[in-house]
PDB file of C-alpha atoms in Angstrom:
ATOM      1  CA  MET A  20       0.490   0.402   0.065  1.00  0.00           C
ATOM      2  CA  ARG A  21       3.024   2.372   1.178  1.00  0.00           C
ATOM      3  CA  LYS A  22       4.663   1.572  -2.588  1.00  0.00           C
ATOM      4  CA  LEU A  23       1.118   2.889  -4.686  1.00  0.00           C
ATOM      5  CA  PHE A  24       0.961   5.708  -2.900  1.00  0.00           C
ATOM      6  CA  ILE A  25       4.672   6.882  -3.437  1.00  0.00           C
ATOM      7  CA  ALA A  26       3.730   6.187  -7.223  1.00  0.00           C
ATOM      8  CA  ILE A  27       0.763   7.680  -7.050  1.00  0.00           C
ATOM      9  CA  LEU A  28       2.494  10.862  -5.328  1.00  0.00           C
ATOM     10  CA  CYS A  29       5.528  10.890  -7.991  1.00  0.00           C
ATOM     11  CA  THR A  30       3.101  10.568 -10.406  1.00  0.00           C
ATOM     12  CA  THR A  31       1.748  13.502  -9.707  1.00  0.00           C
ATOM     13  CA  MET A  32       4.228  15.599  -9.042  1.00  0.00           C
ATOM     14  CA  LEU A  33       6.194  15.057 -12.032  1.00  0.00           C
ATOM     15  CA  VAL A  34       2.347  15.446 -13.998  1.00  0.00           C
ATOM     16  CA  SER A  35       1.770  18.744 -12.746  1.00  0.00           C
ATOM     17  CA  CYS A  36       5.402  20.270 -13.107  1.00  0.00           C
ATOM     18  CA  LYS A  37       4.527  20.329 -16.710  1.00  0.00           C
ATOM     19  CA  ASP A  38       2.642  22.613 -18.461  1.00  0.00           C
ATOM     20  CA  LYS A  39      -0.597  23.126 -20.770  1.00  0.00           C
ATOM     21  CA  ASN A  40       1.531  22.713 -24.054  1.00  0.00           C
ATOM     22  CA  GLY A  41       3.135  19.653 -22.600  1.00  0.00           C
ATOM     23  CA  GLY A  42       6.776  21.889 -21.783  1.00  0.00           C
ATOM     24  CA  ILE A  43       8.632  21.884 -18.640  1.00  0.00           C
ATOM     25  CA  THR A  44       7.867  24.853 -16.268  1.00  0.00           C
ATOM     26  CA  THR A  45      10.829  26.810 -14.627  1.00  0.00           C
ATOM     27  CA  ASP A  46       9.414  25.204 -11.309  1.00  0.00           C
ATOM     28  CA  ILE A  47      10.993  22.277 -12.350  1.00  0.00           C
ATOM     29  CA  ILE A  48      14.305  23.759 -14.081  1.00  0.00           C
ATOM     30  CA  ASN A  49      17.757  23.383 -11.431  1.00  0.00           C
ATOM     31  CA  ASN A  50      20.535  26.460 -12.091  1.00  0.00           C
ATOM     32  CA  PRO A  51      23.635  26.050 -11.196  1.00  0.00           C
ATOM     33  CA  LYS A  52      25.362  25.400  -7.307  1.00  0.00           C
ATOM     34  CA  GLY A  53      21.245  25.673  -6.581  1.00  0.00           C
ATOM     35  CA  THR A  54      21.722  29.170  -4.874  1.00  0.00           C
ATOM     36  CA  GLY A  55      18.915  31.072  -7.329  1.00  0.00           C
ATOM     37  CA  ASP A  56      21.156  33.874  -7.396  1.00  0.00           C
ATOM     38  CA  PRO A  57      21.496  35.666 -10.162  1.00  0.00           C
ATOM     39  CA  ASP A  58      24.027  36.169 -11.274  1.00  0.00           C
ATOM     40  CA  TYR A  59      24.497  32.358 -12.400  1.00  0.00           C
ATOM     41  CA  LEU A  60      20.804  32.909 -13.462  1.00  0.00           C
ATOM     42  CA  PRO A  61      20.676  33.010 -17.669  1.00  0.00           C
ATOM     43  CA  ILE A  62      19.994  35.877 -19.388  1.00  0.00           C
ATOM     44  CA  MET A  63      17.776  36.654 -21.931  1.00  0.00           C
ATOM     45  CA  THR A  64      19.379  39.179 -24.344  1.00  0.00           C
ATOM     46  CA  PHE A  65      17.658  40.290 -27.325  1.00  0.00           C
ATOM     47  CA  ASP A  66      18.544  41.656 -31.062  1.00  0.00           C
ATOM     48  CA  GLU A  67      15.707  43.934 -30.709  1.00  0.00           C
ATOM     49  CA  GLU A  68      12.614  43.995 -28.572  1.00  0.00           C
ATOM     50  CA  ARG A  69      10.278  45.227 -30.502  1.00  0.00           C
ATOM     51  CA  ILE A  70      10.279  45.016 -34.383  1.00  0.00           C
ATOM     52  CA  ASP A  71       7.871  47.303 -36.630  1.00  0.00           C
ATOM     53  CA  PHE A  72       6.677  45.511 -39.731  1.00  0.00           C
ATOM     54  CA  GLY A  73       5.707  48.688 -41.129  1.00  0.00           C
ATOM     55  CA  THR A  74       2.438  49.163 -42.907  1.00  0.00           C
ATOM     56  CA  ILE A  75      -0.328  46.619 -44.531  1.00  0.00           C
ATOM     57  CA  LYS A  76      -2.915  45.557 -45.376  1.00  0.00           C
ATOM     58  CA  GLU A  77      -6.089  44.405 -43.400  1.00  0.00           C
ATOM     59  CA  GLY A  78      -6.437  40.719 -44.145  1.00  0.00           C
ATOM     60  CA  ASP A  79      -2.253  40.356 -44.360  1.00  0.00           C
ATOM     61  CA  LYS A  80       0.030  38.405 -42.087  1.00  0.00           C
ATOM     62  CA  VAL A  81       2.855  38.581 -41.038  1.00  0.00           C
ATOM     63  CA  THR A  82       6.254  36.784 -39.642  1.00  0.00           C
ATOM     64  CA  LYS A  83       9.368  38.356 -37.775  1.00  0.00           C
ATOM     65  CA  VAL A  84      12.051  37.031 -35.603  1.00  0.00           C
ATOM     66  CA  PHE A  85      13.244  37.773 -32.876  1.00  0.00           C
ATOM     67  CA  LYS A  86      16.491  36.667 -32.121  1.00  0.00           C
ATOM     68  CA  PHE A  87      18.385  36.459 -29.101  1.00  0.00           C
ATOM     69  CA  THR A  88      20.963  35.279 -26.858  1.00  0.00           C
ATOM     70  CA  ASN A  89      21.381  33.592 -24.890  1.00  0.00           C
ATOM     71  CA  THR A  90      24.414  36.017 -22.114  1.00  0.00           C
ATOM     72  CA  GLY A  91      23.756  34.693 -19.023  1.00  0.00           C
ATOM     73  CA  LYS A  92      26.089  32.138 -16.838  1.00  0.00           C
ATOM     74  CA  SER A  93      24.106  29.044 -16.822  1.00  0.00           C
ATOM     75  CA  ASN A  94      21.187  26.886 -19.442  1.00  0.00           C
ATOM     76  CA  LEU A  95      18.648  29.454 -20.535  1.00  0.00           C
ATOM     77  CA  VAL A  96      15.314  27.834 -20.539  1.00  0.00           C
ATOM     78  CA  ILE A  97      11.717  28.676 -21.996  1.00  0.00           C
ATOM     79  CA  SER A  98       8.951  27.282 -21.053  1.00  0.00           C
ATOM     80  CA  ASN A  99       6.593  28.955 -22.986  1.00  0.00           C
ATOM     81  CA  VAL A 100       5.362  32.024 -24.899  1.00  0.00           C
ATOM     82  CA  SER A 101       2.374  33.183 -25.320  1.00  0.00           C
ATOM     83  CA  ALA A 102       0.604  36.772 -26.896  1.00  0.00           C
ATOM     84  CA  THR A 103      -1.367  39.483 -25.728  1.00  0.00           C
ATOM     85  CA  CYS A 104      -4.142  38.373 -28.561  1.00  0.00           C
ATOM     86  CA  GLY A 105      -5.355  35.083 -30.821  1.00  0.00           C
ATOM     87  CA  CYS A 106      -4.081  37.260 -33.650  1.00  0.00           C
ATOM     88  CA  THR A 107      -0.311  36.669 -32.804  1.00  0.00           C
ATOM     89  CA  VAL A 108       0.736  33.064 -32.922  1.00  0.00           C
ATOM     90  CA  PRO A 109       4.616  32.420 -31.215  1.00  0.00           C
ATOM     91  CA  ASN A 110       5.027  29.387 -34.098  1.00  0.00           C
ATOM     92  CA  ASN A 111       9.042  28.426 -33.282  1.00  0.00           C
ATOM     93  CA  TRP A 112      11.418  29.338 -29.937  1.00  0.00           C
ATOM     94  CA  PRO A 113      13.906  26.430 -28.777  1.00  0.00           C
ATOM     95  CA  LYS A 114      12.398  23.752 -26.358  1.00  0.00           C
ATOM     96  CA  GLU A 115      15.921  22.203 -25.778  1.00  0.00           C
ATOM     97  CA  PRO A 116      18.256  24.279 -23.287  1.00  0.00           C
ATOM     98  CA  ILE A 117      20.450  26.979 -24.461  1.00  0.00           C
ATOM     99  CA  GLU A 118      24.467  27.565 -23.363  1.00  0.00           C
ATOM    100  CA  PRO A 119      25.794  30.560 -22.508  1.00  0.00           C
ATOM    101  CA  GLY A 120      26.427  32.572 -25.694  1.00  0.00           C
ATOM    102  CA  ASP A 121      24.907  30.596 -27.203  1.00  0.00           C
ATOM    103  CA  LYS A 122      21.523  31.793 -29.974  1.00  0.00           C
ATOM    104  CA  GLY A 123      17.674  30.610 -30.115  1.00  0.00           C
ATOM    105  CA  GLN A 124      14.968  32.523 -31.882  1.00  0.00           C
ATOM    106  CA  ILE A 125      11.669  32.750 -31.430  1.00  0.00           C
ATOM    107  CA  GLU A 126       9.300  33.474 -34.532  1.00  0.00           C
ATOM    108  CA  VAL A 127       6.121  35.004 -34.438  1.00  0.00           C
ATOM    109  CA  THR A 128       3.120  35.545 -36.831  1.00  0.00           C
ATOM    110  CA  PHE A 129       0.126  38.329 -36.328  1.00  0.00           C
ATOM    111  CA  ASN A 130      -2.940  38.212 -39.186  1.00  0.00           C
ATOM    112  CA  SER A 131      -4.066  41.614 -39.384  1.00  0.00           C
ATOM    113  CA  GLN A 132      -8.079  40.410 -40.473  1.00  0.00           C
ATOM    114  CA  GLY A 133     -10.447  42.523 -38.435  1.00  0.00           C
ATOM    115  CA  LYS A 134      -7.938  44.939 -37.366  1.00  0.00           C
ATOM    116  CA  SER A 135      -6.731  48.589 -38.361  1.00  0.00           C
ATOM    117  CA  GLY A 136      -4.844  51.580 -37.434  1.00  0.00           C
ATOM    118  CA  GLN A 137      -1.611  51.232 -35.144  1.00  0.00           C
ATOM    119  CA  GLN A 138      -1.182  47.708 -33.629  1.00  0.00           C
ATOM    120  CA  VAL A 139       1.086  46.814 -30.705  1.00  0.00           C
ATOM    121  CA  LYS A 140       1.499  43.139 -29.875  1.00  0.00           C
ATOM    122  CA  GLN A 141       3.460  42.567 -26.728  1.00  0.00           C
ATOM    123  CA  ILE A 142       4.972  38.319 -26.860  1.00  0.00           C
ATOM    124  CA  THR A 143       5.658  37.499 -23.662  1.00  0.00           C
ATOM    125  CA  ILE A 144       8.332  34.501 -22.958  1.00  0.00           C
ATOM    126  CA  LEU A 145       8.852  32.366 -19.879  1.00  0.00           C
ATOM    127  CA  ALA A 146      12.295  30.930 -19.096  1.00  0.00           C
ATOM    128  CA  ASN A 147      14.429  30.784 -15.610  1.00  0.00           C
ATOM    129  CA  THR A 148      15.626  33.634 -15.905  1.00  0.00           C
ATOM    130  CA  SER A 149      15.355  36.229 -13.059  1.00  0.00           C
ATOM    131  CA  PRO A 150      13.243  37.319 -13.454  1.00  0.00           C
ATOM    132  CA  GLY A 151      11.181  34.625 -14.869  1.00  0.00           C
ATOM    133  CA  GLN A 152       9.101  37.066 -17.909  1.00  0.00           C
ATOM    134  CA  ASN A 153      10.901  38.524 -20.828  1.00  0.00           C
ATOM    135  CA  THR A 154       8.917  39.976 -23.640  1.00  0.00           C
ATOM    136  CA  VAL A 155       9.010  41.603 -26.853  1.00  0.00           C
ATOM    137  CA  ALA A 156       6.600  43.616 -29.141  1.00  0.00           C
ATOM    138  CA  LEU A 157       5.217  43.216 -32.264  1.00  0.00           C
ATOM    139  CA  ALA A 158       4.294  46.738 -33.585  1.00  0.00           C
ATOM    140  CA  GLY A 159       3.537  48.143 -37.187  1.00  0.00           C
ATOM    141  CA  ILE A 160       0.277  49.958 -38.867  1.00  0.00           C
ATOM    142  CA  VAL A 161      -2.745  48.124 -41.298  1.00  0.00           C
ATOM    143  CA  ASP A 162      -4.454  50.069 -43.225  1.00  0.00           C
ATOM    144  CA  SER A 163      -8.084  49.169 -43.852  1.00  0.00           C
ATOM    145  CA  PRO A 164      -9.562  49.011 -47.413  1.00  0.00           C
ATOM    146  CA  SER A 165     -11.012  51.764 -47.560  1.00  0.00           C
ATOM    147  CA  GLU A 166     -15.345  52.036 -47.847  1.00  0.00           C
ATOM    148  CA  MET A 167     -16.012  52.527 -51.690  1.00  0.00           C
ATOM    149  CA  PRO A 168     -17.377  55.927 -52.592  1.00  0.00           C
ATOM    150  CA  GLU A 169     -21.021  56.071 -53.305  1.00  0.00           C
ATOM    151  CA  GLU A 170     -22.539  56.851 -56.727  1.00  0.00           C
ATOM    152  CA  SER A 171     -24.080  60.267 -56.973  1.00  0.00           C
ATOM    153  CA  HIS A 172     -27.313  60.189 -59.431  1.00  0.00           C
TER     154      HIS A 172
END
């Protein structure tokens, strides 16, 4: 009976350490020296924290890539990437640890359907950094099709 209880407990702990996308949460990542000392944590240093996609027509989709380097002293693990609305979708990001000095990228697609004017969409990256949340932004202008002028009679 005791072995069954321990097996159930271990299974529950492992399942609770997964996020909704099946990735590892930052809760179970052990940083070097086990101190949580910020000097030993990974650091995400982005080439650009805000990418301007310019002016596009409503209905167009634009994909941009946020490039970064792990400038910290331990492996960087990204547990999740999300955006402020459903029109902006993070497509690809590294699922494996990124060693100090190595580079990675996050691909993001913005769908302008139903949007107009100035757009700024934030992308949030959860990782084993300090703080555990990093933010970048995708920005630009969406031109709506102009209304057809009414015909004069």
